[in-house]
Coordinates of C-alpha atoms and ligand atoms in Angstrom, one line a residue:
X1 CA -79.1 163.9 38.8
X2 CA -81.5 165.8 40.4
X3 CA -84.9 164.3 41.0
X4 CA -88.3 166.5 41.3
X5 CA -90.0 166.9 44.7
X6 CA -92.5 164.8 43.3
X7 CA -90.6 162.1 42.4
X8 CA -92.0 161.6 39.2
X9 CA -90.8 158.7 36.9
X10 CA -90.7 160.6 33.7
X11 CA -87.7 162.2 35.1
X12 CA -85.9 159.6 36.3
X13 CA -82.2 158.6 34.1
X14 CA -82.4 155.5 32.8
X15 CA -79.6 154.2 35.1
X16 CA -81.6 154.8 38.1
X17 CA -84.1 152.1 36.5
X18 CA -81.8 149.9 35.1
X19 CA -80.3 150.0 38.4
X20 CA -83.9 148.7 40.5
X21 CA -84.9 146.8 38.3
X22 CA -83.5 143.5 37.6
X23 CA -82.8 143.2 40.7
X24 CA -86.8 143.4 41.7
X25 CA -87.5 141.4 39.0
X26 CA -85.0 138.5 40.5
X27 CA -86.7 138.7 43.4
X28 CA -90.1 138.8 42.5
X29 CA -89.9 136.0 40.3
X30 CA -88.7 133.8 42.4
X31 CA -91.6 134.7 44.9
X32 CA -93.8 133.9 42.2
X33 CA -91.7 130.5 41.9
X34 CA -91.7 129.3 45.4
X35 CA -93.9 126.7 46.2
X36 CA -94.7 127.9 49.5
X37 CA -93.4 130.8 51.5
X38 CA -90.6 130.1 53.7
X39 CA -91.4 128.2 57.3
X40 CA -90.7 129.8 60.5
X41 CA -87.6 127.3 60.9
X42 CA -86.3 128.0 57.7
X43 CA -86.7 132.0 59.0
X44 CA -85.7 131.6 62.7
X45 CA -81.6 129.9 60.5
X46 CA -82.0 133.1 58.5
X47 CA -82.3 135.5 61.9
X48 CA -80.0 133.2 63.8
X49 CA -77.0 133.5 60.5
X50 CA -78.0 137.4 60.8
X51 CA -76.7 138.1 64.3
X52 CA -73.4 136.0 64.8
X53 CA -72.2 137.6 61.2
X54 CA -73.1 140.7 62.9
X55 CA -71.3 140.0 66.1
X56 CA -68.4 138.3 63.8
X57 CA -67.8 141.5 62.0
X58 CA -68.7 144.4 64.5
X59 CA -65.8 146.4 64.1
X60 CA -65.6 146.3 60.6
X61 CA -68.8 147.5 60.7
X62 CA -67.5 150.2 63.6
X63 CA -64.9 151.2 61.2
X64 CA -67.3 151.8 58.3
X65 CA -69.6 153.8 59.8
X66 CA -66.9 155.9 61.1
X67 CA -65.2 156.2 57.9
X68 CA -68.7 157.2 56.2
X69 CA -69.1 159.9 59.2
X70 CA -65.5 161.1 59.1
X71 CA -65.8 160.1 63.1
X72 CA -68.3 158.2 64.4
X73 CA -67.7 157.3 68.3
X74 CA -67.2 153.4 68.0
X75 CA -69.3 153.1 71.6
X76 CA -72.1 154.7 70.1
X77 CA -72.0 152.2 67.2
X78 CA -71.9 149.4 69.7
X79 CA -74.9 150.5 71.6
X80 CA -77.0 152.1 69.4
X81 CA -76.3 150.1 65.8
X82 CA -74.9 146.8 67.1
X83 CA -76.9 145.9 70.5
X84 CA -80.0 147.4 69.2
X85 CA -79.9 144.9 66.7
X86 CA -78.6 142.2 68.1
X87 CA -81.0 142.7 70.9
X88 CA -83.8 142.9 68.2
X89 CA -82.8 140.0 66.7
X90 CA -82.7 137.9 69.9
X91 CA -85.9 138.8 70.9
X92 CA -87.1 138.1 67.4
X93 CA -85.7 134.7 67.5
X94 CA -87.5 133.9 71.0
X95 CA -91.1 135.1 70.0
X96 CA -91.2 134.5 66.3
X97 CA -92.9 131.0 66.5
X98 CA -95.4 132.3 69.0
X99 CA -95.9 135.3 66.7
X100 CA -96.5 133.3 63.5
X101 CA -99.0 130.8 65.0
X102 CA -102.2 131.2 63.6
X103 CA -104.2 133.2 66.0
X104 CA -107.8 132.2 67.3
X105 CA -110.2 135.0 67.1
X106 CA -113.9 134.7 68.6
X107 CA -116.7 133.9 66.6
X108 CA -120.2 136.0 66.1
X109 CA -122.9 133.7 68.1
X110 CA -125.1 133.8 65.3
X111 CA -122.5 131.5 62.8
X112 CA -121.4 129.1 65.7
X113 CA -120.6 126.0 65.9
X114 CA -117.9 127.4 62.9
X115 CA -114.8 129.4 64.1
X116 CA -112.4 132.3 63.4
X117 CA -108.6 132.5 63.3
X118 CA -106.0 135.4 61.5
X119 CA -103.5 133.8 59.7
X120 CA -100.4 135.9 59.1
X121 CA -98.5 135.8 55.8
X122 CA -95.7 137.4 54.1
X123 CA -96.8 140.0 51.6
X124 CA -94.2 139.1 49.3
X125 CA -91.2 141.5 47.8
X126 CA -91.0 144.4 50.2
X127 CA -88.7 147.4 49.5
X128 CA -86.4 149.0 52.6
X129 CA -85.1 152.5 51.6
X130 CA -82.0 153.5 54.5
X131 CA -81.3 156.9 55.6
X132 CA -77.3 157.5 56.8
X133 CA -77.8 158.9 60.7
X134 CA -78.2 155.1 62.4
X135 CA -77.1 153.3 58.3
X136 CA -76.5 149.5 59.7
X137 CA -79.4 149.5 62.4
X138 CA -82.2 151.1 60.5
X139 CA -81.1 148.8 57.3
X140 CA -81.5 145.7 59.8
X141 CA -84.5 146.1 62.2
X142 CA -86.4 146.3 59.3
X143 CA -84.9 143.5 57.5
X144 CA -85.0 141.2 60.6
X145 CA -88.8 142.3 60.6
X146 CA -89.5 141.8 57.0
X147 CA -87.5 138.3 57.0
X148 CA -89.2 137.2 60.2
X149 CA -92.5 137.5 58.1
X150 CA -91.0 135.4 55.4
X151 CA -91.2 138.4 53.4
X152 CA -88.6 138.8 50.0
X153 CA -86.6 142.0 50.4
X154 CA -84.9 144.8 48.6
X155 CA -82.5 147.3 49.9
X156 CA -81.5 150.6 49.3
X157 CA -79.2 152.2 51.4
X158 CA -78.2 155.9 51.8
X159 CA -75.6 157.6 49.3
X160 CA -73.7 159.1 52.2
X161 CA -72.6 156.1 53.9
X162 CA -71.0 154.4 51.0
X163 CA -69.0 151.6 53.1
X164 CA -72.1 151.1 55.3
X165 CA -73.7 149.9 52.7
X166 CA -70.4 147.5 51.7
X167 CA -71.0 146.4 55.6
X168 CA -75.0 145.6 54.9
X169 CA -74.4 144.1 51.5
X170 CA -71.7 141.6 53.1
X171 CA -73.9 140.3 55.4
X172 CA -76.9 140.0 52.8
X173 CA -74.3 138.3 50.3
X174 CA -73.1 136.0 53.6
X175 CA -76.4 135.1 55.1
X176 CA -79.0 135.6 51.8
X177 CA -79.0 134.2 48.4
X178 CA -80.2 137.4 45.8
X179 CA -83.2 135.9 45.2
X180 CA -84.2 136.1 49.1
X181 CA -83.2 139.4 49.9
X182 CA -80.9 142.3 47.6
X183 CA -79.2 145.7 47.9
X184 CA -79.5 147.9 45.6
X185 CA -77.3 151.4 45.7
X186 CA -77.7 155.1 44.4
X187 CA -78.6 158.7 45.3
X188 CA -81.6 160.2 45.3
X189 CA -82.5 159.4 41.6
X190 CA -82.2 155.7 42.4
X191 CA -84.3 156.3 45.5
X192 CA -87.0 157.5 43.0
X193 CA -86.7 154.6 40.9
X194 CA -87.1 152.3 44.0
X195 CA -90.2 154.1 45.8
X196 CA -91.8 153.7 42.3
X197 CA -91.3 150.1 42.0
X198 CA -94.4 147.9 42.1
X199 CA -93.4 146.1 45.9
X200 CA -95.9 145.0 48.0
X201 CA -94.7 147.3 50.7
X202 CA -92.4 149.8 50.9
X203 CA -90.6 150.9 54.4
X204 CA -89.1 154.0 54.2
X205 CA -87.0 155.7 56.8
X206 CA -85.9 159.6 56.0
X207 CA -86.6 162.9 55.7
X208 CA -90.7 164.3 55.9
X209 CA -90.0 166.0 52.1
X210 CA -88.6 162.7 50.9
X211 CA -91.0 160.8 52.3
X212 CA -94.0 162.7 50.3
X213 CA -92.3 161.8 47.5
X214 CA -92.4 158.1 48.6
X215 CA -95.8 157.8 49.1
X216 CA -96.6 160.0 46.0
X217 CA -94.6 157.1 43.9
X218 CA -95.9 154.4 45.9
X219 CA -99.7 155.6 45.5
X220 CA -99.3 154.8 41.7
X221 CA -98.6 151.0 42.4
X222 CA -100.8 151.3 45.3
X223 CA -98.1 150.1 47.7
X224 CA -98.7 150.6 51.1
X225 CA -96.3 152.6 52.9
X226 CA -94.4 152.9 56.6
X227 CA -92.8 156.3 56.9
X228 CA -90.5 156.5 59.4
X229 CA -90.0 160.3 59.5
X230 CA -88.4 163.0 61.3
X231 CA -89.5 166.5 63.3
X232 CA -88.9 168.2 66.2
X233 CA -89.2 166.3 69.3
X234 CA -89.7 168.5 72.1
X235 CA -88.6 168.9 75.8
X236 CA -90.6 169.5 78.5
X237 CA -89.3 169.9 82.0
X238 CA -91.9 170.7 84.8
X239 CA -91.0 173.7 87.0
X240 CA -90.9 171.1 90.3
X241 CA -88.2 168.8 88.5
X242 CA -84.5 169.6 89.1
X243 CA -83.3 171.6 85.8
X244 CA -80.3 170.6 86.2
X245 CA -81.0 166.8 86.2
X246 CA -83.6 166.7 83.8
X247 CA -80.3 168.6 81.3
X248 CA -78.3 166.1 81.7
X249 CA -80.8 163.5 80.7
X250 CA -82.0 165.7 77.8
X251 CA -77.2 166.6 76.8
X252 CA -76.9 162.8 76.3
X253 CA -80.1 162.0 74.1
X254 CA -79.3 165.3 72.2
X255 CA -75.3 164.8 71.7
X256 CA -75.2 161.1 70.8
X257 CA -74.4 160.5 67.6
X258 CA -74.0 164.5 67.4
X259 CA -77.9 165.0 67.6
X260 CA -78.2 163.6 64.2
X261 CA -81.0 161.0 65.8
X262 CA -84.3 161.4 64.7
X263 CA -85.7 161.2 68.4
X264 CA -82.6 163.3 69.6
X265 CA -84.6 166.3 71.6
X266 CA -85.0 169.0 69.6
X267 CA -85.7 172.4 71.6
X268 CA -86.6 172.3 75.4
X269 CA -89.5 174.5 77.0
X270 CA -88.5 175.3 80.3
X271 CA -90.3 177.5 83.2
X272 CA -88.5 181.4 82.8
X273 CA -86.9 181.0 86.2
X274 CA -85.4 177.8 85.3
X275 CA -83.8 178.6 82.3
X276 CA -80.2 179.4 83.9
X277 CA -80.3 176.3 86.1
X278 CA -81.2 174.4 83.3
X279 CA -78.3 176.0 81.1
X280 CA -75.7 175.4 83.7
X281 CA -76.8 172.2 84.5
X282 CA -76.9 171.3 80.4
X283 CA -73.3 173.1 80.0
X284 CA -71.8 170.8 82.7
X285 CA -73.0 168.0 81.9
X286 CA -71.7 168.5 78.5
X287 CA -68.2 169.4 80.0
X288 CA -68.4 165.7 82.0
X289 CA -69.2 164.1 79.3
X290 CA -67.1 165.1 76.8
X291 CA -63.8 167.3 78.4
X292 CA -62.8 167.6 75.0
X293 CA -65.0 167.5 71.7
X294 CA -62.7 167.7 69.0
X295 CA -60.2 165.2 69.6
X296 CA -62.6 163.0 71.8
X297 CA -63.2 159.7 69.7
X298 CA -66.5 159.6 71.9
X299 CA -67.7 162.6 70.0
X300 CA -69.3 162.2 66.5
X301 CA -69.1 164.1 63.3
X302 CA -71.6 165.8 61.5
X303 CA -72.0 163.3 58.5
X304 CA -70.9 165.6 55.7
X305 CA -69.6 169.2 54.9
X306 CA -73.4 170.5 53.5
X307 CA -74.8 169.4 56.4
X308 CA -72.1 171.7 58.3
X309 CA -72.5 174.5 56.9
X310 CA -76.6 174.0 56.9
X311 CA -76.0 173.5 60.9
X312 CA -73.9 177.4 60.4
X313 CA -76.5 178.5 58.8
X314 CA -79.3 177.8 61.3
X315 CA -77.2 179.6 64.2
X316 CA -76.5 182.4 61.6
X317 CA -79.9 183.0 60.9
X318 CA -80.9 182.6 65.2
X319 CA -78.1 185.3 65.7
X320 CA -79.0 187.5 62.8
X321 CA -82.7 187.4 64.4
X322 CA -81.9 188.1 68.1
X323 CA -81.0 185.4 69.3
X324 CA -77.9 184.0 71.7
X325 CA -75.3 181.1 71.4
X326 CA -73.7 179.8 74.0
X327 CA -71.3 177.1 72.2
X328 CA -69.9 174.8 74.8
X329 CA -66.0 173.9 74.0
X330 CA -64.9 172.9 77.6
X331 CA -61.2 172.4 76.3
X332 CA -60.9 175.8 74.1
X333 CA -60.1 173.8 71.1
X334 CA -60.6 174.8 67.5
X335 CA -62.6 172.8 65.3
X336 CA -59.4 172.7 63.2
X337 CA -60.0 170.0 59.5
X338 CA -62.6 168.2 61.2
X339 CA -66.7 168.0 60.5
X340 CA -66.9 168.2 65.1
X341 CA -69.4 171.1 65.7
X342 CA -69.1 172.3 69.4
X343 CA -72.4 171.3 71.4
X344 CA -74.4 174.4 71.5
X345 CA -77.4 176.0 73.4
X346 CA -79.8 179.1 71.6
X347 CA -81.3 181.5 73.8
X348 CA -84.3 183.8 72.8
X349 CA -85.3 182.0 69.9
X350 CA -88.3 183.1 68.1
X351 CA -90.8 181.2 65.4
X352 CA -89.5 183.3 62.8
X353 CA -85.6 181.4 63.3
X354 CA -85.1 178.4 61.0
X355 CA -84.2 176.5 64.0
X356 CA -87.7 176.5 65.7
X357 CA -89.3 175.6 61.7
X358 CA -86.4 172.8 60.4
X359 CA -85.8 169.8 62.4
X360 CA -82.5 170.8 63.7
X361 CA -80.5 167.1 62.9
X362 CA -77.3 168.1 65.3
X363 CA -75.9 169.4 68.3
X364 CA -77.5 172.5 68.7
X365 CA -80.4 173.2 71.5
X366 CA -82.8 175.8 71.7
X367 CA -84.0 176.3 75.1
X368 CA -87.4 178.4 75.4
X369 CA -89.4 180.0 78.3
X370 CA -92.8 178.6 79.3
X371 CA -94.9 180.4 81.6
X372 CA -96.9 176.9 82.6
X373 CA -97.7 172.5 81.6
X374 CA -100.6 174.1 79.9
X375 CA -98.6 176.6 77.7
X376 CA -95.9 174.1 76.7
X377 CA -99.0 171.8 75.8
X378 CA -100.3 174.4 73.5
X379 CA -97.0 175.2 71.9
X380 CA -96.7 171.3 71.1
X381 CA -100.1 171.4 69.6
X382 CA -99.4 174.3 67.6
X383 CA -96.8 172.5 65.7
X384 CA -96.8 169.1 63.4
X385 CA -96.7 166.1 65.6
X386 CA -93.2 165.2 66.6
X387 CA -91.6 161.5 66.6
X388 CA -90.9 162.0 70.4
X389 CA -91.7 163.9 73.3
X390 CA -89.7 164.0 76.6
X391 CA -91.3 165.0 79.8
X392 CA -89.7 165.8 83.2
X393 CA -91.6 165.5 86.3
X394 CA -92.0 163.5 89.4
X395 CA -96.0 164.3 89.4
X396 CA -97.2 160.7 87.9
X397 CA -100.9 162.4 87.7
X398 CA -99.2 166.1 85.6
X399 CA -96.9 163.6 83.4
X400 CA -100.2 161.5 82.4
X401 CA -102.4 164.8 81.7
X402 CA -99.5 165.5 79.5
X403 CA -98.9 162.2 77.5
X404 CA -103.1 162.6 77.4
X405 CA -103.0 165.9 75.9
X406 CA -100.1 165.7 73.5
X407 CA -99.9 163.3 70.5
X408 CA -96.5 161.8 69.4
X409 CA -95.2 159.1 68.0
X410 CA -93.3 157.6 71.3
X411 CA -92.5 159.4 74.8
X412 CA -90.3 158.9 77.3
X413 CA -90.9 160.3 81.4
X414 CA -87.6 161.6 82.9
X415 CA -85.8 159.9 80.2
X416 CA -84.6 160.5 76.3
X417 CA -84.6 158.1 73.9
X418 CA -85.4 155.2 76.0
X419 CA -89.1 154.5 74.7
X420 CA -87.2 153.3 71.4
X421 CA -84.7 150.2 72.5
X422 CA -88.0 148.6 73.9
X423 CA -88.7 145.6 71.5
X424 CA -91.6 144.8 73.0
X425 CA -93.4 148.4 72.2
X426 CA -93.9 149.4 68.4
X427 CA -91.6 152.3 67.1
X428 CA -92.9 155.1 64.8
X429 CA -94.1 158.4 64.1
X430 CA -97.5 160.0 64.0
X431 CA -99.1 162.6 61.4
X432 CA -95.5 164.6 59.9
X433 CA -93.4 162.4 61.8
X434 CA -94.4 159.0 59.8
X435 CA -97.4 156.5 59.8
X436 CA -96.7 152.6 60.7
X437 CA -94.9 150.8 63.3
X438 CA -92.4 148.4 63.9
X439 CA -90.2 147.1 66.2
X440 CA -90.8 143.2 67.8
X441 CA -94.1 142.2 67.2
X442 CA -95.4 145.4 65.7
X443 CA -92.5 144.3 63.3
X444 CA -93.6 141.7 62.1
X445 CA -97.0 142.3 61.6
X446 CA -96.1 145.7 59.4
X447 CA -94.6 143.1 57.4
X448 CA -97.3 140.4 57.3
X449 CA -100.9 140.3 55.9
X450 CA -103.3 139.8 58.2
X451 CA -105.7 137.1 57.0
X452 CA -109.5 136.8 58.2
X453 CA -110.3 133.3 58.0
X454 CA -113.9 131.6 58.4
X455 CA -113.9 127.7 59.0
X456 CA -117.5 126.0 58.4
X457 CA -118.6 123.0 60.1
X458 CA -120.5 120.0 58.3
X459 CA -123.4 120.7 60.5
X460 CA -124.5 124.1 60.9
X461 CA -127.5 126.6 60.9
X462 CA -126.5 129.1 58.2
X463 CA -129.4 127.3 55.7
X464 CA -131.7 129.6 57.5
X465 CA -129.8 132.9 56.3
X466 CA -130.8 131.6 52.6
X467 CA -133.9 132.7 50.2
X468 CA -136.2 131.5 50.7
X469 CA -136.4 133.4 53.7
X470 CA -138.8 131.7 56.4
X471 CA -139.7 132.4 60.1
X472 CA -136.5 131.5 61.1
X473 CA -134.8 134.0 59.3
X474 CA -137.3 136.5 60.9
X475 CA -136.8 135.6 64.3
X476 CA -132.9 135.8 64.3
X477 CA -132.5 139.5 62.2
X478 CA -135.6 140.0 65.0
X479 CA -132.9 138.9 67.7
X480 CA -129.7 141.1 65.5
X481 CA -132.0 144.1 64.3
X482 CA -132.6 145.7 67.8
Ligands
NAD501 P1 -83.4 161.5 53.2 O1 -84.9 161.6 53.2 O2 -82.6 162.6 52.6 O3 -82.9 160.1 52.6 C1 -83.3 158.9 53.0 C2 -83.1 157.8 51.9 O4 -84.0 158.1 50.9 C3 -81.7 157.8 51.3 O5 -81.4 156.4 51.1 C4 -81.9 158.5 50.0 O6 -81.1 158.1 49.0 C5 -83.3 158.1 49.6 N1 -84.1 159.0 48.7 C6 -83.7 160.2 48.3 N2 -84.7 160.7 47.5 C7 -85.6 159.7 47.3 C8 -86.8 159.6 46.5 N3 -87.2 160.6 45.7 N4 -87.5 158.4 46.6 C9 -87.0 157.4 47.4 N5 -85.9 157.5 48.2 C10 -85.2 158.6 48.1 O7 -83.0 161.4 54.8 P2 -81.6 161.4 55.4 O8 -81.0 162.7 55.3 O9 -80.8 160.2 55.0 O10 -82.0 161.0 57.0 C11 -82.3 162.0 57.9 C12 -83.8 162.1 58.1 O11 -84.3 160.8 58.5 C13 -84.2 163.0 59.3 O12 -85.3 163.7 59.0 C14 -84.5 162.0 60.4 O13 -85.3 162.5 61.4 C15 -85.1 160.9 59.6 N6 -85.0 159.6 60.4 C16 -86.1 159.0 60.9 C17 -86.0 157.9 61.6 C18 -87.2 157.2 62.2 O14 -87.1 156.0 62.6 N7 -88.4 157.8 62.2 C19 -84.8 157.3 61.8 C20 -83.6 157.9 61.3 C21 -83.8 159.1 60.6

């Protein structure tokens, strides 16, 4: 069924809620059961059974994905499903204890000799919604996260990537029991169901128009939210840098996994008499990379037929508005039965084109004119803030006035993609492209409650802060009032 895009509950079919449900329930009860929540040993074997099934099993996993995508290069699964998370994981596992220890915080003069410390703590039974572009890693990160903070977890994986989710649900089944962590599965009306369950956070990763939806449901519950989001992450390159190296940087962050990443680079803004070296440079690089695209098992495909033909439909609407393709098919194949779309650059592309308003999700790349740094600043500014923001220059002092001057969720400097396999630097997006972090540490606090704690001593002064007020009192609001 179809679900509202406010993702009311009213609507939602009964089997959607039957669906969410029980599950939750299972798991919240036995939050409510547990004595205490689970120590970081008892975590660090959870984490630690996480990663060798996921090394066990990483080309069944290879296979699923690739089955969901109708081809999904099984080098790009490796690198950016398997060692992302693995890598995660490891790094987890090695800070987790040092993470978790209570953490001493100064105290105001005024209440000394007592003392301060934050104490982290699970929330409880959080709520992991998957989308299909990255369907393994973004269901585990945030697991490994949420289980690191000793957190009870639900998740929903995407629709599209049906065996995916068979992959995920294994290794909950093989590493969990369902009253530690669950998987529930469904479209979009048992993604409604799920944002409007009563969990005591909710991590969504997705679309910007699902994830209003999310928060909408979650406002009701008053569930905080992490919305990992989308937008179009923009390209940079300074007139000083070499075009054509800062295209071949920008073909491989666009074409893995087809450009269906939500940091791939979304349209590059280029000095006018760059724009051919930068094309040439972008069209060979392509051609190195991939000699072939259809038959090449290092080339993905677009996930499913609709989004195909919406991928048609945004160079359609570029050509009927002025615009100019220049597909790249080094090989002169045909596309023949397969979802492969041929890597493609736009030329003359204009606001009014659905392909400078959508966030393009594949292997297409508009490249624009900029006359100046300052221009392609105020063209970034003039749009929603993007997830990422790519900037090439060898100028350290230009690329900082930049990163000062622009706000997006990560950047990378002469790089793509890059900023995101750090663990030790908090992923997320920034007005539409999401609110939250996680990643590492940021992880694990996203998934923790941070606790303020006061400890008393037997022998203090705080009698003088009590009516009836004397001199004292006086003198020290004398010493705070100034
Ligand atoms: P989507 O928003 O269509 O779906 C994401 C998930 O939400 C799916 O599991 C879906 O079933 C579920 N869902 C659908 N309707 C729902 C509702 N009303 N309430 C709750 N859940 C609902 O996104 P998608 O097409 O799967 O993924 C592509 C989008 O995700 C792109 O915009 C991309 O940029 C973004 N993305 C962001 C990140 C990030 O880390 N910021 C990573 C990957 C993808």
């Amino acid at each position: 069924m179809s679900v509202p895009s406010d993702g009311s509950v009213e609507s939602l079919a009964p089997g959607a809620e039957a669906v969410v449900r029980g599950p939750f329930e299972r798991l919240r009860a036995a939050w409510r059961a547990q004595g205490a929540p689970p120590d970081v040993t008892a975590r660090l074997v959870s984490l630690e059974k996480m990663q060798a099934w996921i090394v066990a099993h990483q080309e069944d996993i290879a296979r699923a994905i690739s089955d969901d995508f109708g081809h999904r290069s099984r080098h790009e699964t490796i690198a950016a499903e398997l060692a992302l998370a693995a890598t995660d994981l490891q790094h987890t596992r090695a800070h987790l204890r040092a993470w978790a220890r209570p953490e001493a915080r100064s105290t105001f003069w005024g209440f000394l000799p007592g003392s301060s410390r934050l104490i982290r703590q699970p929330l409880g039974v959080v709520g992991i919604v998957v989308p299909w572009n990255y369907p393994f890693q973004l269901a585990v990160m945030p697991l490994a996260a949420a289980v690191a903070a000793g957190n009870r977890v639900l998740i929903k994986p995407s629709e599209l990537t049906p065996r995916t989710g068979e992959q995920v649900l294994a290794m909950v089944r093989a590493v969990f029991t369902p009253e530690q962590v669950d998987v529930v599965t469904g479209g979009a009306d048992v993604g409604a169901a799920f944002a409007s369950l009563p969990f005591d956070h909710l991590f969504f990763t997705g679309s910007t128009s699902v994830g209003r939806a999310v928060m909408r449901a979650a406002a009701e519950n008053l569930t905080p939210v992490t919305l990992e989001l989308g937008g179009k992450s923009p390209v940079v390159v300074h007139a000083s840098y070499d075009a054509a190296r800062a295209a071949e940087s920008v073909a491989a962050g666009k074409l893995l996994n087809a450009g269906q990443t939500c940091i791939a680079p979304d349209y590059v803004l280029v000095a006018p008499d760059k724009v051919d070296a930068f094309v040439a440079g972008y069209e060979r690089a392509v051609a190195q990379m991939y000699p072939r695209i259809v038959d090449n098992p290092d080339y993905t495909s677009i996930i499913s037929d609709r989004h195909h033909a919406r991928l048609d439909a945004l160079l359609a609407d570029a050509v009927k508005k002025g615009a100019t393709i220049r597909q790249i098919n080094p090989a002169k194949e045909s596309v023949g039965g397969s979802r492969k779309f041929f890597p493609t650059l736009v030329l003359g592309a204009t606001p009014d084109m659905a392909v400078m308003q959508d966030e393009i999700f594949g292997p297409i790349l508009p490249v624009l004119p900029v006359a100046d740094v300052d221009a392609a600043i105020h063209f970034v500014n003039d749009h929603p803030r993007p997830l990422a923001l790519y900037y090439f220059d060898d100028d350290s002092a230009r690329a900082e006035d930049v990163l000062t001057r622009t706000t997006s969720g990560g950047a990378s400097v002469n790089a793509t993609l890059y900023h995101m396999a750090q663990h030790d630097m908090p992923f997320g997006g920034v007005g539409a492209s999401g609110m939250g972090r996680y990643h590492g540490f940021d992880g694990f606090r996203t998934f923790s409650h941070e606790k303020s704690v006061f400890y008393q001593t037997r022998l203090n002064g705080t009698a003088t802060l009590r009516p009836p007020y004397g001199k004292m009192f006086d003198t020290l609001m004398k010493l705070f009032v100034r």
